[in-house]
PDB file of C-alpha atoms in Angstrom:
ATOM      1  CA  MET A   1       6.104 100.319  86.534  1.00  0.00           C
ATOM      2  CA  SER A   2       4.431  96.932  86.026  1.00  0.00           C
ATOM      3  CA  ARG A   3       0.976  96.375  87.483  1.00  0.00           C
ATOM      4  CA  ALA A   4       2.320  93.661  89.802  1.00  0.00           C
ATOM      5  CA  ALA A   5       4.825  96.121  91.247  1.00  0.00           C
ATOM      6  CA  ARG A   6       2.096  98.734  91.590  1.00  0.00           C
ATOM      7  CA  LEU A   7      -0.126  96.298  93.504  1.00  0.00           C
ATOM      8  CA  LEU A   8       2.753  95.615  95.862  1.00  0.00           C
ATOM      9  CA  ASP A   9       3.289  99.356  96.371  1.00  0.00           C
ATOM     10  CA  LEU A  10      -0.414  99.797  97.083  1.00  0.00           C
ATOM     11  CA  MET A  11      -0.264  97.055  99.721  1.00  0.00           C
ATOM     12  CA  GLU A  12       2.737  98.709 101.347  1.00  0.00           C
ATOM     13  CA  LEU A  13       0.958 102.073 101.415  1.00  0.00           C
ATOM     14  CA  LEU A  14      -2.095 100.555 103.085  1.00  0.00           C
ATOM     15  CA  ARG A  15       0.058  98.748 105.654  1.00  0.00           C
ATOM     16  CA  ARG A  16       1.469 102.067 106.859  1.00  0.00           C
ATOM     17  CA  HIS A  17      -1.947 103.349 107.923  1.00  0.00           C
ATOM     18  CA  ARG A  18      -4.250 102.077 110.652  1.00  0.00           C
ATOM     19  CA  HIS A  19      -7.097 104.374 109.631  1.00  0.00           C
ATOM     20  CA  PRO A  20      -8.897 104.723 106.284  1.00  0.00           C
ATOM     21  CA  VAL A  21      -6.919 106.560 103.603  1.00  0.00           C
ATOM     22  CA  PRO A  22      -8.794 108.525 100.919  1.00  0.00           C
ATOM     23  CA  GLY A  23      -8.617 106.997  97.450  1.00  0.00           C
ATOM     24  CA  ALA A  24      -7.393 110.280  96.021  1.00  0.00           C
ATOM     25  CA  THR A  25      -4.418 110.243  98.430  1.00  0.00           C
ATOM     26  CA  LEU A  26      -3.487 106.686  97.464  1.00  0.00           C
ATOM     27  CA  ALA A  27      -3.850 107.425  93.752  1.00  0.00           C
ATOM     28  CA  ALA A  28      -1.660 110.528  94.032  1.00  0.00           C
ATOM     29  CA  GLN A  29       1.082 108.672  95.890  1.00  0.00           C
ATOM     30  CA  LEU A  30       1.066 105.904  93.285  1.00  0.00           C
ATOM     31  CA  GLY A  31       0.864 108.329  90.363  1.00  0.00           C
ATOM     32  CA  ILE A  32      -2.261 106.718  88.902  1.00  0.00           C
ATOM     33  CA  SER A  33      -5.849 107.732  88.262  1.00  0.00           C
ATOM     34  CA  LEU A  34      -8.673 107.076  90.719  1.00  0.00           C
ATOM     35  CA  ARG A  35     -10.201 104.676  88.221  1.00  0.00           C
ATOM     36  CA  SER A  36      -6.986 102.633  88.117  1.00  0.00           C
ATOM     37  CA  LEU A  37      -6.814 102.685  91.910  1.00  0.00           C
ATOM     38  CA  TYR A  38     -10.328 101.272  92.214  1.00  0.00           C
ATOM     39  CA  ARG A  39      -9.428  98.486  89.780  1.00  0.00           C
ATOM     40  CA  ASP A  40      -6.269  97.689  91.740  1.00  0.00           C
ATOM     41  CA  ILE A  41      -8.156  97.536  95.041  1.00  0.00           C
ATOM     42  CA  ALA A  42     -10.761  95.241  93.475  1.00  0.00           C
ATOM     43  CA  THR A  43      -7.946  92.983  92.210  1.00  0.00           C
ATOM     44  CA  LEU A  44      -6.347  92.741  95.659  1.00  0.00           C
ATOM     45  CA  GLN A  45      -9.706  92.065  97.283  1.00  0.00           C
ATOM     46  CA  ALA A  46     -10.323  89.252  94.794  1.00  0.00           C
ATOM     47  CA  GLN A  47      -6.957  87.737  95.799  1.00  0.00           C
ATOM     48  CA  GLY A  48      -7.980  87.710  99.462  1.00  0.00           C
ATOM     49  CA  ALA A  49      -6.786  91.064 100.791  1.00  0.00           C
ATOM     50  CA  GLN A  50      -9.164  92.302 103.484  1.00  0.00           C
ATOM     51  CA  ILE A  51      -9.362  95.897 102.282  1.00  0.00           C
ATOM     52  CA  GLU A  52     -12.376  97.690 103.709  1.00  0.00           C
ATOM     53  CA  GLY A  53     -13.894 100.969 102.587  1.00  0.00           C
ATOM     54  CA  GLU A  54     -15.345 102.549  99.499  1.00  0.00           C
ATOM     55  CA  ALA A  55     -15.046 105.554  97.249  1.00  0.00           C
ATOM     56  CA  GLY A  56     -15.459 108.786  99.217  1.00  0.00           C
ATOM     57  CA  LEU A  57     -14.791 107.137 102.600  1.00  0.00           C
ATOM     58  CA  GLY A  58     -11.267 105.811 102.217  1.00  0.00           C
ATOM     59  CA  TYR A  59      -9.647 102.377 102.447  1.00  0.00           C
ATOM     60  CA  VAL A  60      -7.951 100.418 105.224  1.00  0.00           C
ATOM     61  CA  LEU A  61      -6.207  97.037 105.209  1.00  0.00           C
ATOM     62  CA  LYS A  62      -7.334  94.704 107.976  1.00  0.00           C
ATOM     63  CA  PRO A  63      -4.409  93.166 109.922  1.00  0.00           C
ATOM     64  CA  GLY A  64      -3.423  89.559 109.359  1.00  0.00           C
ATOM     65  CA  PHE A  65      -3.531  89.500 105.571  1.00  0.00           C
ATOM     66  CA  THR A  66      -1.191  87.022 103.898  1.00  0.00           C
ATOM     67  CA  LEU A  67       0.485  88.423 100.804  1.00  0.00           C
ATOM     68  CA  PRO A  68      -0.745  87.056  97.468  1.00  0.00           C
ATOM     69  CA  PRO A  69       1.847  85.512  95.172  1.00  0.00           C
ATOM     70  CA  LEU A  70       4.245  88.385  94.498  1.00  0.00           C
ATOM     71  CA  MET A  71       7.709  88.566  93.046  1.00  0.00           C
ATOM     72  CA  PHE A  72      10.744  88.362  95.324  1.00  0.00           C
ATOM     73  CA  SER A  73      14.286  89.071  94.247  1.00  0.00           C
ATOM     74  CA  ALA A  74      16.882  86.282  94.508  1.00  0.00           C
ATOM     75  CA  ASP A  75      18.479  88.104  97.458  1.00  0.00           C
ATOM     76  CA  GLU A  76      15.127  88.370  99.238  1.00  0.00           C
ATOM     77  CA  VAL A  77      14.502  84.652  98.725  1.00  0.00           C
ATOM     78  CA  GLU A  78      17.900  83.791 100.197  1.00  0.00           C
ATOM     79  CA  ALA A  79      17.256  86.055 103.190  1.00  0.00           C
ATOM     80  CA  LEU A  80      13.880  84.421 103.818  1.00  0.00           C
ATOM     81  CA  VAL A  81      15.325  80.921 103.536  1.00  0.00           C
ATOM     82  CA  LEU A  82      18.299  81.666 105.779  1.00  0.00           C
ATOM     83  CA  GLY A  83      16.178  83.311 108.468  1.00  0.00           C
ATOM     84  CA  SER A  84      13.562  80.558 108.426  1.00  0.00           C
ATOM     85  CA  ARG A  85      16.237  77.852 108.583  1.00  0.00           C
ATOM     86  CA  TRP A  86      17.818  79.546 111.592  1.00  0.00           C
ATOM     87  CA  VAL A  87      14.479  79.637 113.407  1.00  0.00           C
ATOM     88  CA  ALA A  88      13.651  76.056 112.431  1.00  0.00           C
ATOM     89  CA  GLY A  89      16.992  74.766 113.656  1.00  0.00           C
ATOM     90  CA  ARG A  90      17.894  77.057 116.531  1.00  0.00           C
ATOM     91  CA  ALA A  91      14.711  78.458 118.067  1.00  0.00           C
ATOM     92  CA  ASP A  92      14.522  75.763 120.823  1.00  0.00           C
ATOM     93  CA  ASP A  93      10.751  76.222 120.607  1.00  0.00           C
ATOM     94  CA  GLU A  94       9.100  73.496 118.544  1.00  0.00           C
ATOM     95  CA  VAL A  95       5.992  75.581 117.859  1.00  0.00           C
ATOM     96  CA  LEU A  96       8.106  78.401 116.430  1.00  0.00           C
ATOM     97  CA  ALA A  97      10.359  75.952 114.572  1.00  0.00           C
ATOM     98  CA  ALA A  98       7.365  74.239 112.973  1.00  0.00           C
ATOM     99  CA  ALA A  99       5.906  77.631 112.019  1.00  0.00           C
ATOM    100  CA  ALA A 100       9.168  78.517 110.245  1.00  0.00           C
ATOM    101  CA  ARG A 101       9.121  75.271 108.265  1.00  0.00           C
ATOM    102  CA  HIS A 102       5.473  75.766 107.302  1.00  0.00           C
ATOM    103  CA  ALA A 103       6.157  79.367 106.257  1.00  0.00           C
ATOM    104  CA  LEU A 104       8.947  78.198 103.954  1.00  0.00           C
ATOM    105  CA  ALA A 105       6.645  75.625 102.392  1.00  0.00           C
ATOM    106  CA  LYS A 106       3.952  78.258 101.786  1.00  0.00           C
ATOM    107  CA  ILE A 107       6.441  80.666 100.225  1.00  0.00           C
ATOM    108  CA  SER A 108       7.798  77.912  97.987  1.00  0.00           C
ATOM    109  CA  ALA A 109       4.286  77.013  96.837  1.00  0.00           C
ATOM    110  CA  VAL A 110       3.575  80.489  95.417  1.00  0.00           C
ATOM    111  CA  LEU A 111       6.960  81.308  93.897  1.00  0.00           C
ATOM    112  CA  PRO A 112       7.500  81.193  90.142  1.00  0.00           C
ATOM    113  CA  ALA A 113       9.507  78.177  88.976  1.00  0.00           C
ATOM    114  CA  GLY A 114      12.770  80.092  88.571  1.00  0.00           C
ATOM    115  CA  LEU A 115      12.697  81.545  92.075  1.00  0.00           C
ATOM    116  CA  ARG A 116      11.529  78.238  93.521  1.00  0.00           C
ATOM    117  CA  HIS A 117      14.716  76.723  92.102  1.00  0.00           C
ATOM    118  CA  GLU A 118      16.735  79.526  93.750  1.00  0.00           C
ATOM    119  CA  MET A 119      15.019  78.744  97.041  1.00  0.00           C
ATOM    120  CA  ASP A 120      15.635  74.994  96.823  1.00  0.00           C
ATOM    121  CA  SER A 121      19.260  75.342  95.761  1.00  0.00           C
ATOM    122  CA  THR A 122      20.448  78.197  97.989  1.00  0.00           C
ATOM    123  CA  ALA A 123      23.885  77.566  99.446  1.00  0.00           C
ATOM    124  CA  LEU A 124      23.334  79.669 102.592  1.00  0.00           C
ATOM    125  CA  LEU A 125      23.294  77.256 105.517  1.00  0.00           C
ATOM    126  CA  VAL A 126      22.825  77.588 109.261  1.00  0.00           C
ATOM    127  CA  GLY A 127      25.721  76.094 111.181  1.00  0.00           C
ATOM    128  CA  PRO A 128      25.298  74.034 114.341  1.00  0.00           C
ATOM    129  CA  GLY A 129      25.231  75.868 117.630  1.00  0.00           C
ATOM    130  CA  GLU A 130      25.822  74.935 121.233  1.00  0.00           C
ATOM    131  CA  PRO A 131      22.975  72.788 122.591  1.00  0.00           C
ATOM    132  CA  LEU A 132      20.569  74.766 124.760  1.00  0.00           C
ATOM    133  CA  PRO A 133      18.000  73.596 127.317  1.00  0.00           C
ATOM    134  CA  ARG A 134      14.618  72.840 125.777  1.00  0.00           C
ATOM    135  CA  LEU A 135      12.376  75.773 126.589  1.00  0.00           C
ATOM    136  CA  ASP A 136       9.364  74.995 124.399  1.00  0.00           C
ATOM    137  CA  GLN A 137       6.685  75.577 127.030  1.00  0.00           C
ATOM    138  CA  VAL A 138       8.363  78.611 128.614  1.00  0.00           C
ATOM    139  CA  LEU A 139       8.899  80.409 125.292  1.00  0.00           C
ATOM    140  CA  ALA A 140       5.480  79.500 123.900  1.00  0.00           C
ATOM    141  CA  ARG A 141       3.706  80.821 127.003  1.00  0.00           C
ATOM    142  CA  LEU A 142       5.787  83.994 127.050  1.00  0.00           C
ATOM    143  CA  ARG A 143       5.053  84.653 123.380  1.00  0.00           C
ATOM    144  CA  ALA A 144       1.331  84.143 124.041  1.00  0.00           C
ATOM    145  CA  ALA A 145       1.451  86.533 127.010  1.00  0.00           C
ATOM    146  CA  MET A 146       3.180  89.190 124.888  1.00  0.00           C
ATOM    147  CA  ARG A 147       0.605  88.899 122.115  1.00  0.00           C
ATOM    148  CA  GLN A 148      -2.202  89.322 124.653  1.00  0.00           C
ATOM    149  CA  GLU A 149      -0.276  91.968 126.650  1.00  0.00           C
ATOM    150  CA  CYS A 150      -0.862  90.029 129.880  1.00  0.00           C
ATOM    151  CA  LYS A 151       1.132  90.198 133.090  1.00  0.00           C
ATOM    152  CA  VAL A 152       3.204  87.157 134.060  1.00  0.00           C
ATOM    153  CA  ARG A 153       4.174  85.897 137.497  1.00  0.00           C
ATOM    154  CA  LEU A 154       7.727  84.533 137.361  1.00  0.00           C
ATOM    155  CA  HIS A 155       9.476  82.178 139.749  1.00  0.00           C
ATOM    156  CA  TYR A 156      13.049  83.095 138.958  1.00  0.00           C
ATOM    157  CA  ARG A 157      16.491  81.969 140.113  1.00  0.00           C
ATOM    158  CA  ASP A 158      19.299  84.308 139.104  1.00  0.00           C
ATOM    159  CA  LEU A 159      22.837  83.285 138.174  1.00  0.00           C
ATOM    160  CA  LYS A 160      23.900  83.612 141.823  1.00  0.00           C
ATOM    161  CA  GLY A 161      21.273  81.083 142.884  1.00  0.00           C
ATOM    162  CA  ARG A 162      18.925  83.601 144.534  1.00  0.00           C
ATOM    163  CA  SER A 163      15.221  82.840 144.102  1.00  0.00           C
ATOM    164  CA  SER A 164      12.483  85.428 143.769  1.00  0.00           C
ATOM    165  CA  GLU A 165       8.872  85.752 142.697  1.00  0.00           C
ATOM    166  CA  ARG A 166       7.864  88.787 140.702  1.00  0.00           C
ATOM    167  CA  VAL A 167       5.139  90.062 138.400  1.00  0.00           C
ATOM    168  CA  VAL A 168       6.406  91.386 135.075  1.00  0.00           C
ATOM    169  CA  TRP A 169       5.074  92.935 131.883  1.00  0.00           C
ATOM    170  CA  PRO A 170       6.751  90.937 129.076  1.00  0.00           C
ATOM    171  CA  PHE A 171       7.370  92.865 125.876  1.00  0.00           C
ATOM    172  CA  ALA A 172      10.373  91.307 124.073  1.00  0.00           C
ATOM    173  CA  LEU A 173      12.262  88.036 123.679  1.00  0.00           C
ATOM    174  CA  GLY A 174      15.911  88.038 122.637  1.00  0.00           C
ATOM    175  CA  PHE A 175      17.345  84.984 120.851  1.00  0.00           C
ATOM    176  CA  PHE A 176      21.099  84.805 121.409  1.00  0.00           C
ATOM    177  CA  ASP A 177      23.473  81.974 120.546  1.00  0.00           C
ATOM    178  CA  GLN A 178      23.987  81.061 124.207  1.00  0.00           C
ATOM    179  CA  ALA A 179      20.721  82.159 125.812  1.00  0.00           C
ATOM    180  CA  ARG A 180      17.141  83.258 125.398  1.00  0.00           C
ATOM    181  CA  VAL A 181      16.349  86.459 127.277  1.00  0.00           C
ATOM    182  CA  LEU A 182      13.015  87.951 128.324  1.00  0.00           C
ATOM    183  CA  VAL A 183      12.826  91.747 128.518  1.00  0.00           C
ATOM    184  CA  ALA A 184      10.037  93.009 130.748  1.00  0.00           C
ATOM    185  CA  TRP A 185       8.928  95.731 133.108  1.00  0.00           C
ATOM    186  CA  CYS A 186       9.381  94.379 136.636  1.00  0.00           C
ATOM    187  CA  GLU A 187       6.806  95.544 139.185  1.00  0.00           C
ATOM    188  CA  LEU A 188       9.072  94.496 142.075  1.00  0.00           C
ATOM    189  CA  ARG A 189      11.968  96.707 140.912  1.00  0.00           C
ATOM    190  CA  GLY A 190       9.876  99.378 139.212  1.00  0.00           C
ATOM    191  CA  GLU A 191      12.035  99.313 136.083  1.00  0.00           C
ATOM    192  CA  ARG A 192      12.878  97.318 132.962  1.00  0.00           C
ATOM    193  CA  ARG A 193      14.740  94.098 133.651  1.00  0.00           C
ATOM    194  CA  SER A 194      16.132  91.181 131.613  1.00  0.00           C
ATOM    195  CA  PHE A 195      15.636  87.547 132.614  1.00  0.00           C
ATOM    196  CA  ARG A 196      17.384  84.492 131.208  1.00  0.00           C
ATOM    197  CA  CYS A 197      14.650  82.085 130.190  1.00  0.00           C
ATOM    198  CA  ASP A 198      16.617  79.029 131.330  1.00  0.00           C
ATOM    199  CA  GLN A 199      16.600  80.528 134.860  1.00  0.00           C
ATOM    200  CA  ILE A 200      12.790  80.710 134.955  1.00  0.00           C
ATOM    201  CA  GLU A 201      11.686  77.897 137.261  1.00  0.00           C
ATOM    202  CA  GLY A 202       7.984  78.497 136.765  1.00  0.00           C
ATOM    203  CA  LEU A 203       5.597  81.038 135.334  1.00  0.00           C
ATOM    204  CA  GLU A 204       1.912  81.870 135.386  1.00  0.00           C
ATOM    205  CA  VAL A 205       0.233  83.981 132.729  1.00  0.00           C
ATOM    206  CA  LEU A 206      -2.196  86.240 134.582  1.00  0.00           C
ATOM    207  CA  GLU A 207      -5.552  87.370 133.242  1.00  0.00           C
ATOM    208  CA  GLN A 208      -4.738  90.990 134.093  1.00  0.00           C
ATOM    209  CA  ARG A 209      -3.398  93.004 131.167  1.00  0.00           C
ATOM    210  CA  TYR A 210      -0.604  95.433 131.798  1.00  0.00           C
ATOM    211  CA  PRO A 211      -1.496  99.135 131.583  1.00  0.00           C
ATOM    212  CA  GLN A 212       0.754 100.138 128.666  1.00  0.00           C
ATOM    213  CA  ARG A 213       0.797  98.870 125.095  1.00  0.00           C
ATOM    214  CA  ARG A 214       3.589  96.451 124.289  1.00  0.00           C
ATOM    215  CA  GLN A 215       4.755  98.606 121.369  1.00  0.00           C
ATOM    216  CA  VAL A 216       5.124 101.597 123.734  1.00  0.00           C
ATOM    217  CA  LEU A 217       7.230  99.579 126.187  1.00  0.00           C
ATOM    218  CA  LEU A 218       9.351  98.191 123.357  1.00  0.00           C
ATOM    219  CA  LYS A 219       9.925 101.607 121.813  1.00  0.00           C
ATOM    220  CA  ALA A 220      10.941 103.143 125.156  1.00  0.00           C
ATOM    221  CA  TRP A 221      13.382 100.296 125.814  1.00  0.00           C
ATOM    222  CA  ARG A 222      14.941 100.607 122.350  1.00  0.00           C
ATOM    223  CA  GLU A 223      15.380 104.345 122.779  1.00  0.00           C
ATOM    224  CA  ALA A 224      16.924 103.890 126.230  1.00  0.00           C
ATOM    225  CA  GLU A 225      19.330 101.216 124.970  1.00  0.00           C
ATOM    226  CA  GLY A 226      20.058 102.893 121.632  1.00  0.00           C
ATOM    227  CA  ILE A 227      18.717  99.927 119.689  1.00  0.00           C
ATOM    228  CA  ALA A 228      17.421 100.580 116.158  1.00  0.00           C
ATOM    229  CA  ALA A 229      14.026  99.189 115.189  1.00  0.00           C
ATOM    230  CA  GLN A 230      14.205  96.060 113.052  1.00  0.00           C
TER     231      GLN A 230
END
């Protein structure tokens, strides 16, 4: 195994754990000596990885780290380009679309020349879709509420024209070809409900956080619906 591949494996191991992992455990899983592990951790730290800890105490990777320049396969590059192009062209959320374009530019900047050519010349294109209502502000505020795990007060009109006001716990957004759908726990109904975002007539992000973690709500919904984790 090349050292670059080993560094990538070390990063993946650290990502799986939220609490410090003993160096001996990491070294055993990678099949290397403790001395090599310490050198690898020092290398990743020098490249910007926020790995905290020390010998005898264990190591943990702080969230939010951006990967250093690492090798992608041609298939992985095409998947990244295709997914980012879909978001940039079809997300109907300019903040998210701009983030996709910026992410592609950052990936391109750190790729080796050969893979950069693969990225620039990929023939996988995103076809045009049906025009959807612009929902920039609605989607941006919902995404912010989900990140902060805050309750949201919705002013909603369903497909039959009935209006209602309800407080929900937003935990997922579905991007479909014909609609954008919010999945949330509805306090009014006392159960999980789905809401078409183009039917939301107004919303207020409340300061109050909902009592369960978003990941717990998402996992329970996936299990109930038989949806595999992505």
